[in-house]
PDB file of C-alpha atoms in Angstrom:
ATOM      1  CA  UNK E   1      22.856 -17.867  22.368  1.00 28.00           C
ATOM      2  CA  UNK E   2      23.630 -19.238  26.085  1.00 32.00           C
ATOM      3  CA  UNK E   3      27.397 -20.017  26.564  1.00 35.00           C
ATOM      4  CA  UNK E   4      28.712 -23.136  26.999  1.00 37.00           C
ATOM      5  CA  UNK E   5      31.192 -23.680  29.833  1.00 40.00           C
ATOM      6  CA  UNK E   6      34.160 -23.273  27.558  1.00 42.00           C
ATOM      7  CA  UNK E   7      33.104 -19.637  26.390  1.00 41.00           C
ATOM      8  CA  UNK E   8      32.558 -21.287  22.622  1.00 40.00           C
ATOM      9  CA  UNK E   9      29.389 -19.776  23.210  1.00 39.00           C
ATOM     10  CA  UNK E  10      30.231 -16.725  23.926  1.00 38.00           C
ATOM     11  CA  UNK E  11      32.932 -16.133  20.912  1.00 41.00           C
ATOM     12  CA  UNK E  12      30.067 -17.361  18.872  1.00 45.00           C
ATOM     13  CA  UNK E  13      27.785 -14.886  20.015  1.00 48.00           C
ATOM     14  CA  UNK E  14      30.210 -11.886  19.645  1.00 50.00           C
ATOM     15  CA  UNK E  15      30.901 -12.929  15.859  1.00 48.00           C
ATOM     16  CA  UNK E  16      27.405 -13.349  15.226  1.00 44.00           C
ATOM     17  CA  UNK E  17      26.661 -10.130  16.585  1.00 44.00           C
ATOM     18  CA  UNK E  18      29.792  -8.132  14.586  1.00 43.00           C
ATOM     19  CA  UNK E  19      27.786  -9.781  11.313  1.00 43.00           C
ATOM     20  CA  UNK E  20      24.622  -8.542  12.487  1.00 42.00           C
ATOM     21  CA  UNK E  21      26.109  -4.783  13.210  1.00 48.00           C
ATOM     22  CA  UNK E  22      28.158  -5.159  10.013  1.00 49.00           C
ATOM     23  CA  UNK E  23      24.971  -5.785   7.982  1.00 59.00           C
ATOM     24  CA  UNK E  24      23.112  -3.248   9.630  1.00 62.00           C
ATOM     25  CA  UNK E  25      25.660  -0.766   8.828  1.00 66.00           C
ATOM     26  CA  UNK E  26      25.696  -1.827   4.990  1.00 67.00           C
ATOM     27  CA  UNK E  27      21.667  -1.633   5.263  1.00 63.00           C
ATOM     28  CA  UNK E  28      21.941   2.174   6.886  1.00 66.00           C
ATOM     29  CA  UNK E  29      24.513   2.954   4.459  1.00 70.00           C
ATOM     30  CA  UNK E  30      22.184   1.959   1.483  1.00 67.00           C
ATOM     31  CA  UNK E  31      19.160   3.501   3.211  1.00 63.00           C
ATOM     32  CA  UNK E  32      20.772   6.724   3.128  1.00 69.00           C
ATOM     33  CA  UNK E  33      22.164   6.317  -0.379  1.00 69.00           C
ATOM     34  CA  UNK E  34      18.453   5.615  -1.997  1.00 66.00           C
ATOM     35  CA  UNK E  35      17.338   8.600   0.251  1.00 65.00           C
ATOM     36  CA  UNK E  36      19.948  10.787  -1.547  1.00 73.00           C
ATOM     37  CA  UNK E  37      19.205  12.644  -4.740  1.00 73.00           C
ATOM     38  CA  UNK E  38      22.086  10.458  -6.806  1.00 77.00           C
ATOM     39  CA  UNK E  39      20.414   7.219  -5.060  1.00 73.00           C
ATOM     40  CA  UNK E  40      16.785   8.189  -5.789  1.00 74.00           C
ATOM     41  CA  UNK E  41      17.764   9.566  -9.621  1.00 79.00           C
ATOM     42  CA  UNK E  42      19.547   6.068  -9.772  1.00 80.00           C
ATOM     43  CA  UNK E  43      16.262   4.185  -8.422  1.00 78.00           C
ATOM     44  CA  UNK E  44      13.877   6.278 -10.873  1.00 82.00           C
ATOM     45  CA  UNK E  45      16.176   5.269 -14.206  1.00 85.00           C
ATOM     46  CA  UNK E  46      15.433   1.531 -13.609  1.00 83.00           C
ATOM     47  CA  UNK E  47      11.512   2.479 -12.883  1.00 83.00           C
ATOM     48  CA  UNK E  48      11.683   4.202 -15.847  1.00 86.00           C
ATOM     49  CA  UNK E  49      12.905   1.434 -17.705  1.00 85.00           C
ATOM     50  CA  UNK E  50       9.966  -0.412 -16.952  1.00 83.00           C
ATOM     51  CA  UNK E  51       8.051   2.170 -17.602  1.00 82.00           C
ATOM     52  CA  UNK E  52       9.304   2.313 -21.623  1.00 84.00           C
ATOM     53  CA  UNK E  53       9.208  -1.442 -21.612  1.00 87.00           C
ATOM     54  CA  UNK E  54       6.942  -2.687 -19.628  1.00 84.00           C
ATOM     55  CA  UNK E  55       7.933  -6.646 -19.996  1.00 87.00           C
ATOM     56  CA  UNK E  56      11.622  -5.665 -18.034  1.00 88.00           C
ATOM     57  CA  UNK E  57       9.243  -4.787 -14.874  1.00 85.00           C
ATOM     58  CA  UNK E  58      10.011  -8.213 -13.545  1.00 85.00           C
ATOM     59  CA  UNK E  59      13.554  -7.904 -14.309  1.00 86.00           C
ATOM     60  CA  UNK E  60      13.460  -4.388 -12.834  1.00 85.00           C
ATOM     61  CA  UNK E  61      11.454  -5.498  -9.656  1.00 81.00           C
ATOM     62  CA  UNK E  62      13.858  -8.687  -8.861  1.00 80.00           C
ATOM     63  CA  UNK E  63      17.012  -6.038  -8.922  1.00 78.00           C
ATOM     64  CA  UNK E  64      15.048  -3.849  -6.924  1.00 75.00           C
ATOM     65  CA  UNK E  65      13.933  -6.207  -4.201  1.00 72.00           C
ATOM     66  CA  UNK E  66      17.154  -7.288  -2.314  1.00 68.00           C
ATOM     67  CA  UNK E  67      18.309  -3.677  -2.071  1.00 68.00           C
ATOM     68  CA  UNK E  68      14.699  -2.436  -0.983  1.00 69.00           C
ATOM     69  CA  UNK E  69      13.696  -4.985   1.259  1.00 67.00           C
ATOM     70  CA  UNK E  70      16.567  -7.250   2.035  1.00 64.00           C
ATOM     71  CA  UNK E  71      15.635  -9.464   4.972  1.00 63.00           C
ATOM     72  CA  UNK E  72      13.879 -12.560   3.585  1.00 57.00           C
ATOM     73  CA  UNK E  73      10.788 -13.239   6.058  1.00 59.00           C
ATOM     74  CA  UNK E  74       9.254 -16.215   4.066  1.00 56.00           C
ATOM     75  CA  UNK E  75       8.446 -17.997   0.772  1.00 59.00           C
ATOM     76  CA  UNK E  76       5.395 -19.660  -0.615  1.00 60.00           C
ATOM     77  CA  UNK E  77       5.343 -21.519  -3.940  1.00 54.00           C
ATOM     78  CA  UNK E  78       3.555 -18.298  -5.762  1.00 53.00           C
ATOM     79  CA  UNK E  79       5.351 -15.424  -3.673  1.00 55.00           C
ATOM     80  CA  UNK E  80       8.255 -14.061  -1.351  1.00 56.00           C
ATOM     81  CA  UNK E  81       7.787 -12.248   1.349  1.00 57.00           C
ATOM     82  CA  UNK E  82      10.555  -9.719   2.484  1.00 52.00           C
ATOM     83  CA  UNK E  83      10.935  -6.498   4.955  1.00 55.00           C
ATOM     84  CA  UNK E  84      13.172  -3.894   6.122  1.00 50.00           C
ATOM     85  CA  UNK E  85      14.271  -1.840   9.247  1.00 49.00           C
ATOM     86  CA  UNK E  86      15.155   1.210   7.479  1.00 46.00           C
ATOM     87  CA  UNK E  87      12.165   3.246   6.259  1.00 45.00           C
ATOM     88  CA  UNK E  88      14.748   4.976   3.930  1.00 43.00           C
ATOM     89  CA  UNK E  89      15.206   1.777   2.364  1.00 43.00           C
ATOM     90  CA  UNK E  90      11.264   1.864   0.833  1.00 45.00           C
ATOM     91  CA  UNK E  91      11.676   5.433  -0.493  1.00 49.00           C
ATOM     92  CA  UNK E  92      13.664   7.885  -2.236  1.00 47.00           C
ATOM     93  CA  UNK E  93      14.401  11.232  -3.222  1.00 49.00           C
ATOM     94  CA  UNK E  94      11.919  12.412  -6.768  1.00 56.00           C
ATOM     95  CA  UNK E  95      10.202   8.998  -7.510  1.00 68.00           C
ATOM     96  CA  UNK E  96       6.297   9.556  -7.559  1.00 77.00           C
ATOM     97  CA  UNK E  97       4.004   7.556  -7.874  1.00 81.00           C
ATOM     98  CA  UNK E  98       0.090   6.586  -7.728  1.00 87.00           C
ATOM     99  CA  UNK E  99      -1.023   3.803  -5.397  1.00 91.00           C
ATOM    100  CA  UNK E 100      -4.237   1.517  -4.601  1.00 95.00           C
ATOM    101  CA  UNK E 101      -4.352  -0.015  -1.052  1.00 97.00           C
ATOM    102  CA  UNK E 102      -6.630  -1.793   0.603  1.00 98.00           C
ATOM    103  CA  UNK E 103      -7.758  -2.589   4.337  1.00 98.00           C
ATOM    104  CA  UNK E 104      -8.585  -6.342   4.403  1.00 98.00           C
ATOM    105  CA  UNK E 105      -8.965  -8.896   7.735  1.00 98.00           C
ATOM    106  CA  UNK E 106      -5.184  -9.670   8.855  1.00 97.00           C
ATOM    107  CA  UNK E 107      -5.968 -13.573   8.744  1.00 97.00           C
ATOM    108  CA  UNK E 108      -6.904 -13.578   4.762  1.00 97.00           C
ATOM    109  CA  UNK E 109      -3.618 -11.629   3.455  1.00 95.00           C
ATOM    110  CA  UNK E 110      -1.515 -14.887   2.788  1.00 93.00           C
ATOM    111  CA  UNK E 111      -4.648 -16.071   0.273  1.00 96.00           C
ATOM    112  CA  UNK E 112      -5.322 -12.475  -0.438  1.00 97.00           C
ATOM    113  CA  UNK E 113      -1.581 -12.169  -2.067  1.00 93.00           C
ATOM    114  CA  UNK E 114      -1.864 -15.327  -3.255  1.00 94.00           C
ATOM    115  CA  UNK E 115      -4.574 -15.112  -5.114  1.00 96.00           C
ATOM    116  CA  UNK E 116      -3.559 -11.744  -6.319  1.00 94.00           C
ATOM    117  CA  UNK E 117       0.248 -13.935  -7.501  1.00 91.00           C
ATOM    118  CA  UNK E 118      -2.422 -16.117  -9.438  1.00 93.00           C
ATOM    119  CA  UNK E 119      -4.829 -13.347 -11.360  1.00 94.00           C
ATOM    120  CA  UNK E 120      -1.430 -11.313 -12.503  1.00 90.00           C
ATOM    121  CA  UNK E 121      -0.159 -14.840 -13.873  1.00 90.00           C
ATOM    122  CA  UNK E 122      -3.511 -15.519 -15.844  1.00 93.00           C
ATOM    123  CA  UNK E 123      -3.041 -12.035 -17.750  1.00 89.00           C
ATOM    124  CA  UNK E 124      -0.174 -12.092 -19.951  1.00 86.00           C
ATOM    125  CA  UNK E 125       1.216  -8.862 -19.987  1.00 84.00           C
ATOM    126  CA  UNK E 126      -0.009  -7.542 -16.821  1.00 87.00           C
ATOM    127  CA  UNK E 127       2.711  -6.171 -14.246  1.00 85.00           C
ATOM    128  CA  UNK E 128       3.380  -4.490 -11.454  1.00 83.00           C
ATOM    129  CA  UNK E 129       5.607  -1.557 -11.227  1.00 74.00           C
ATOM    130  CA  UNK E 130       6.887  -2.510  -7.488  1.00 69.00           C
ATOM    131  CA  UNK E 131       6.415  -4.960  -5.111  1.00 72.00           C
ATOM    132  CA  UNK E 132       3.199  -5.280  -2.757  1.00 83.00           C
ATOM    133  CA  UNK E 133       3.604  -3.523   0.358  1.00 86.00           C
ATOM    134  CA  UNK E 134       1.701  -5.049   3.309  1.00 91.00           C
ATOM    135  CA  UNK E 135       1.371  -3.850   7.054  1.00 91.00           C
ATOM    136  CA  UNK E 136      -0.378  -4.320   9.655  1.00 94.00           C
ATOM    137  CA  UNK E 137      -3.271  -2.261  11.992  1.00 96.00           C
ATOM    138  CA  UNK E 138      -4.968  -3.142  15.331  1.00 97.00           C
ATOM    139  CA  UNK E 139      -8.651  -3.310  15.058  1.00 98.00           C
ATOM    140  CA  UNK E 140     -10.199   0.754  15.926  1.00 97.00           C
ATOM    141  CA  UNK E 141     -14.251   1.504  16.685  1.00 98.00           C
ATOM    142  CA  UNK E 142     -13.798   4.449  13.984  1.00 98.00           C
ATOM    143  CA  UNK E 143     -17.156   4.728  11.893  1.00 98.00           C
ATOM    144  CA  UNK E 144     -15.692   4.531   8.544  1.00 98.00           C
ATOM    145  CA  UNK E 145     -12.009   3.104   9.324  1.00 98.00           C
ATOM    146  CA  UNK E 146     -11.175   0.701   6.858  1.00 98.00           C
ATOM    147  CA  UNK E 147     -10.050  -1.153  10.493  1.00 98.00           C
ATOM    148  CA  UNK E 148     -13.304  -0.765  12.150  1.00 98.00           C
ATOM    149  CA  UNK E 149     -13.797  -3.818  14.202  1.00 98.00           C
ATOM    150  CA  UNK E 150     -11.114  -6.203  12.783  1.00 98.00           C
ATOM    151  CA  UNK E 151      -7.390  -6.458  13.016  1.00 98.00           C
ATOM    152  CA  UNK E 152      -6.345  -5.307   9.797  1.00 98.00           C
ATOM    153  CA  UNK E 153      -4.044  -6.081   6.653  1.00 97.00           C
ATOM    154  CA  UNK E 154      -3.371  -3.318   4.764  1.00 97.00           C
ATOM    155  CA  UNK E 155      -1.782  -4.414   1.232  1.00 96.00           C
ATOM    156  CA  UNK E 156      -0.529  -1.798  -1.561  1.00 95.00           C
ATOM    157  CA  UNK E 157       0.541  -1.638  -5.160  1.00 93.00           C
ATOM    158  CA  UNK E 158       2.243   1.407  -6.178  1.00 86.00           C
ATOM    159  CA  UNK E 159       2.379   2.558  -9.697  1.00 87.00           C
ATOM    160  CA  UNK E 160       5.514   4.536 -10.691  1.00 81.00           C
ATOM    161  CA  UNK E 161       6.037   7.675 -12.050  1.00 83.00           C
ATOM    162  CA  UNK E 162       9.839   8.163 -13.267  1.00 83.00           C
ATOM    163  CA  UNK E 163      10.766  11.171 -14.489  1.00 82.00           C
ATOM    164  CA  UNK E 164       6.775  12.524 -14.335  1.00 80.00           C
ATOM    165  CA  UNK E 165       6.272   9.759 -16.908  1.00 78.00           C
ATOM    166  CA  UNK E 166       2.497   7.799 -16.610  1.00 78.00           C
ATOM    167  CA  UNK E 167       3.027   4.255 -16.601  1.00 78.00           C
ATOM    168  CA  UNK E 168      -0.069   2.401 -17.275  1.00 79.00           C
ATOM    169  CA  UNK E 169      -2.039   1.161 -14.403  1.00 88.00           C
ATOM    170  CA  UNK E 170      -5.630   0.838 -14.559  1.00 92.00           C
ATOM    171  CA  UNK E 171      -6.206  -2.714 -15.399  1.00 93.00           C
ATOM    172  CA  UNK E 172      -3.435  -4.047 -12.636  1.00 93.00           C
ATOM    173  CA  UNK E 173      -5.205  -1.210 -10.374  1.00 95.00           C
ATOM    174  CA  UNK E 174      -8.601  -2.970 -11.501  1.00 96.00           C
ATOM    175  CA  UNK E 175      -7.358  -6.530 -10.992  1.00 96.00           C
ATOM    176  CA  UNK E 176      -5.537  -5.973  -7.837  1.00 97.00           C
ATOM    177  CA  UNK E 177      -9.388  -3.823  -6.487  1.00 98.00           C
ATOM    178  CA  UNK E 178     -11.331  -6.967  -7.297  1.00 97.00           C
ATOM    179  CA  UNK E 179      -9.151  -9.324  -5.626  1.00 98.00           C
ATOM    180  CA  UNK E 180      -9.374  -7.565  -2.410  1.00 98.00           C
ATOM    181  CA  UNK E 181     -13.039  -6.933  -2.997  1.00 98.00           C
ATOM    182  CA  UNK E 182     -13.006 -10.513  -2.804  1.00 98.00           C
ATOM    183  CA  UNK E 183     -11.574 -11.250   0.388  1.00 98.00           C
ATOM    184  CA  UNK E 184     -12.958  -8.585   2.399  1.00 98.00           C
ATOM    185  CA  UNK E 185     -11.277  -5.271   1.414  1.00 98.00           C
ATOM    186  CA  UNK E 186     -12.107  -1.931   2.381  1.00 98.00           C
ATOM    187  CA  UNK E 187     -10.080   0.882   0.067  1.00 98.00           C
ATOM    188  CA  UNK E 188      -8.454   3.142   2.124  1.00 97.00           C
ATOM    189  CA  UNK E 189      -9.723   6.791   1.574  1.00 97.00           C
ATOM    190  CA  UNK E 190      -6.759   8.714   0.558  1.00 94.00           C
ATOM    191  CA  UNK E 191      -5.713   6.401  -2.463  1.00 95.00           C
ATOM    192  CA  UNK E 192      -6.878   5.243  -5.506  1.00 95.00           C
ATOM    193  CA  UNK E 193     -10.314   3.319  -5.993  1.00 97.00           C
ATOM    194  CA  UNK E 194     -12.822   3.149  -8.149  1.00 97.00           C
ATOM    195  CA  UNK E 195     -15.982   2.782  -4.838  1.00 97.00           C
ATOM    196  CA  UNK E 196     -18.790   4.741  -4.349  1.00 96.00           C
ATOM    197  CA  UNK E 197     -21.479   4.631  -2.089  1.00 96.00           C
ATOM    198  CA  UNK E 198     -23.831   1.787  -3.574  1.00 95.00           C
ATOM    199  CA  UNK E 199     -20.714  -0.648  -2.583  1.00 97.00           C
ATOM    200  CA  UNK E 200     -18.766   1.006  -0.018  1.00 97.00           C
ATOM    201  CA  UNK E 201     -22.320   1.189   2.403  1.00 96.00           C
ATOM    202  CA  UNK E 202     -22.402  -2.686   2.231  1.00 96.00           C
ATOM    203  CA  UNK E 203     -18.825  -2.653   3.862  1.00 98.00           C
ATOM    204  CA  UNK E 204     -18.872  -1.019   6.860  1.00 97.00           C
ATOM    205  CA  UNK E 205     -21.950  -1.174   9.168  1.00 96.00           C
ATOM    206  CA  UNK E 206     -22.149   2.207  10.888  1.00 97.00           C
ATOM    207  CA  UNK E 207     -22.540   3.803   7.754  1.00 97.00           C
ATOM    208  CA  UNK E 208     -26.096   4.522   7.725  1.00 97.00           C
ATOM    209  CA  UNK E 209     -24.899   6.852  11.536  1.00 97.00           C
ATOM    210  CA  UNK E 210     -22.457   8.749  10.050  1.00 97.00           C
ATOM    211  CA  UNK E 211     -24.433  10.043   7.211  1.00 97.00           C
ATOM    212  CA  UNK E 212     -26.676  10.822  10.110  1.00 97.00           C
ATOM    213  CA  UNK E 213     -24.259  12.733  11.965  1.00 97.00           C
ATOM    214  CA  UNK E 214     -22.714  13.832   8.832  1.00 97.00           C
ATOM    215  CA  UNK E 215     -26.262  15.574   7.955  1.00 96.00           C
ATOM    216  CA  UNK E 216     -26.596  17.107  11.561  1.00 97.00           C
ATOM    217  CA  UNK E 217     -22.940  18.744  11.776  1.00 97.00           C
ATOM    218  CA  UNK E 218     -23.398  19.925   8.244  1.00 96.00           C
ATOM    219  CA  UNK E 219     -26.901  20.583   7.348  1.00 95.00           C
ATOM    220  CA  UNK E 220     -26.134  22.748   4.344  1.00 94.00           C
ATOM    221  CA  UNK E 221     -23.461  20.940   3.147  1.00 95.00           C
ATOM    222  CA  UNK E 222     -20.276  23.462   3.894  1.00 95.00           C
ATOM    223  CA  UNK E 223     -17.940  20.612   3.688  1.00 95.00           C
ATOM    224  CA  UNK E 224     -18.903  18.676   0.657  1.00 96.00           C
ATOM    225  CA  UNK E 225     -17.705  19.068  -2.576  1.00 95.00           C
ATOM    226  CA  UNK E 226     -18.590  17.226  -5.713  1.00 95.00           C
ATOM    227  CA  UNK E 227     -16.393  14.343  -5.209  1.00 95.00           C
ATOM    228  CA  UNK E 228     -17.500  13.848  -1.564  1.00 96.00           C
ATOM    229  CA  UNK E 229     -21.166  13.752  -3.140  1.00 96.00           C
ATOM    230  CA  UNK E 230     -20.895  11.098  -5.101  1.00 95.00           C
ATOM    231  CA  UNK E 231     -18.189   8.766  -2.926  1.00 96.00           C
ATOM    232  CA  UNK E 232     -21.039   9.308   0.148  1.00 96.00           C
ATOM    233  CA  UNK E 233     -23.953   9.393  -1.681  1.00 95.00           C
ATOM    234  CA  UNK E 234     -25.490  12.410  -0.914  1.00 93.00           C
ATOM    235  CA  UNK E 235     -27.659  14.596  -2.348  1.00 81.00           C
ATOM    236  CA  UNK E 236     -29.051  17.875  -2.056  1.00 60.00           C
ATOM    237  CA  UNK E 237     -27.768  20.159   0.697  1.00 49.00           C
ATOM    238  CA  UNK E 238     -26.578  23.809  -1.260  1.00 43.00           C
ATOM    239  CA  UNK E 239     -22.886  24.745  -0.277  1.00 40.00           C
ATOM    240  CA  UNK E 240     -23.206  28.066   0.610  1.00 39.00           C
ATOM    241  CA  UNK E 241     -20.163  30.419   0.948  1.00 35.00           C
ATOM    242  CA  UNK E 242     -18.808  32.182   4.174  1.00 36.00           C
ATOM    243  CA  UNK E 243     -16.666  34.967   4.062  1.00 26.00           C
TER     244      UNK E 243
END
């Protein structure tokens, strides 16, 4: 703020700044508390909670949220949106977990979460372990980046595993896919999906040239395994050992 002749202005500034420090302190504190082993064994007991009973994951989410992401960015009728400085504050020591994310234009993620809000509502019964994690990509000219040619939204929904302990996920994993299917997603490769190639080719337009390069840089399939076969649609090609 710009000081006003008397230096109200000023004194103004310097006690808005102490609260800003002060609650950046508090933040840092917490960050490194959650990244602690008695912070993240604290953290993992409420997940597990939800985990035995899974109606208390809304009760176990809205505890969760001011500590994890305490810096309100904005509110829509059917969601809040809220962030933090401290990547500590998003993680902590022993919690696993399984997640789905997917790549989707940055200009549909407000009706993307929205409409996700709305399909969780219409299915009694149907949670979500942890809030939805969204960030943000330029647009990149790689092949088969989920960001190829598009600035990107990248929104996530973990499911947590307390104390090794499966908590069920496939229909909000299911849910959440076709949602994002709908407004453009593209799953990113190192998490959870249920694609193969009949719908991922139909999302990303250079696909037909990097099965083509793909087949010239490894003609006898070295580098494939089953998996890779069936996400990319190829067949044929023996794997043949090298010692």
């Amino acid at each position: 703020l710009p000081p006003d002749p008397g230096g109200a202005g000023r004194e103004g500034s310097g006690q808005e700044a102490g609260a800003l420090d002060a609650d950046e302190a508090s933040q840092a504190q917490l960050a490194k508390y959650l990244a602690s082993r008695p912070g993240g064994h604290a953290h993992e007991r409420l997940m597990a909670l939800a985990a035995d009973d899974p109606s208390s994951t809304p009760l176990v989410n809205g505890a969760l949220r001011p500590l994890l992401y305490p810096t309100l960015v904005a509110k829509d009728a059917s969601y809040v949106v809220q962030c933090n400085e401290h990547r500590g504050l998003s993680e902590s020591v022993g919690v696993r977990f399984q997640v789905s994310e997917f790549a989707i234009p940055a200009g549909r993620v407000r009706a993307a979460v929205s409409d996700l809000a709305a399909a969780l509502r219409s299915r009694p019964g149907l949670y979500l372990s942890f809030p939805v994690d969204i960030r943000f990509s330029a647009a990149d000219d790689i092949w088969l980046s989920p960001a190829y040619g598009r600035d990107t939204a990248w929104v996530g929904i973990p499911a947590k595993r307390p104390f090794g302990k499966e908590t069920p996920h496939a229909e909000v994993f299911a849910e959440f896919e076709r949602v994002m299917l709908a407004h453009g997603g593209r799953p990113h490769w190192a998490k959870e999906h249920s694609l193969r190639a009949p719908a991922l080719r139909g999302l990303y337009e250079r696909w037909p040239d990097f099965l083509r390069a793909r087949a010239r840089l490894d003609p006898h399939g070295t580098f494939l395994n089953a998996y890779l076969r069936e996400l990319l649609g190829v067949e044929g090609g023996a794997v043949r050992a090298r010692l």
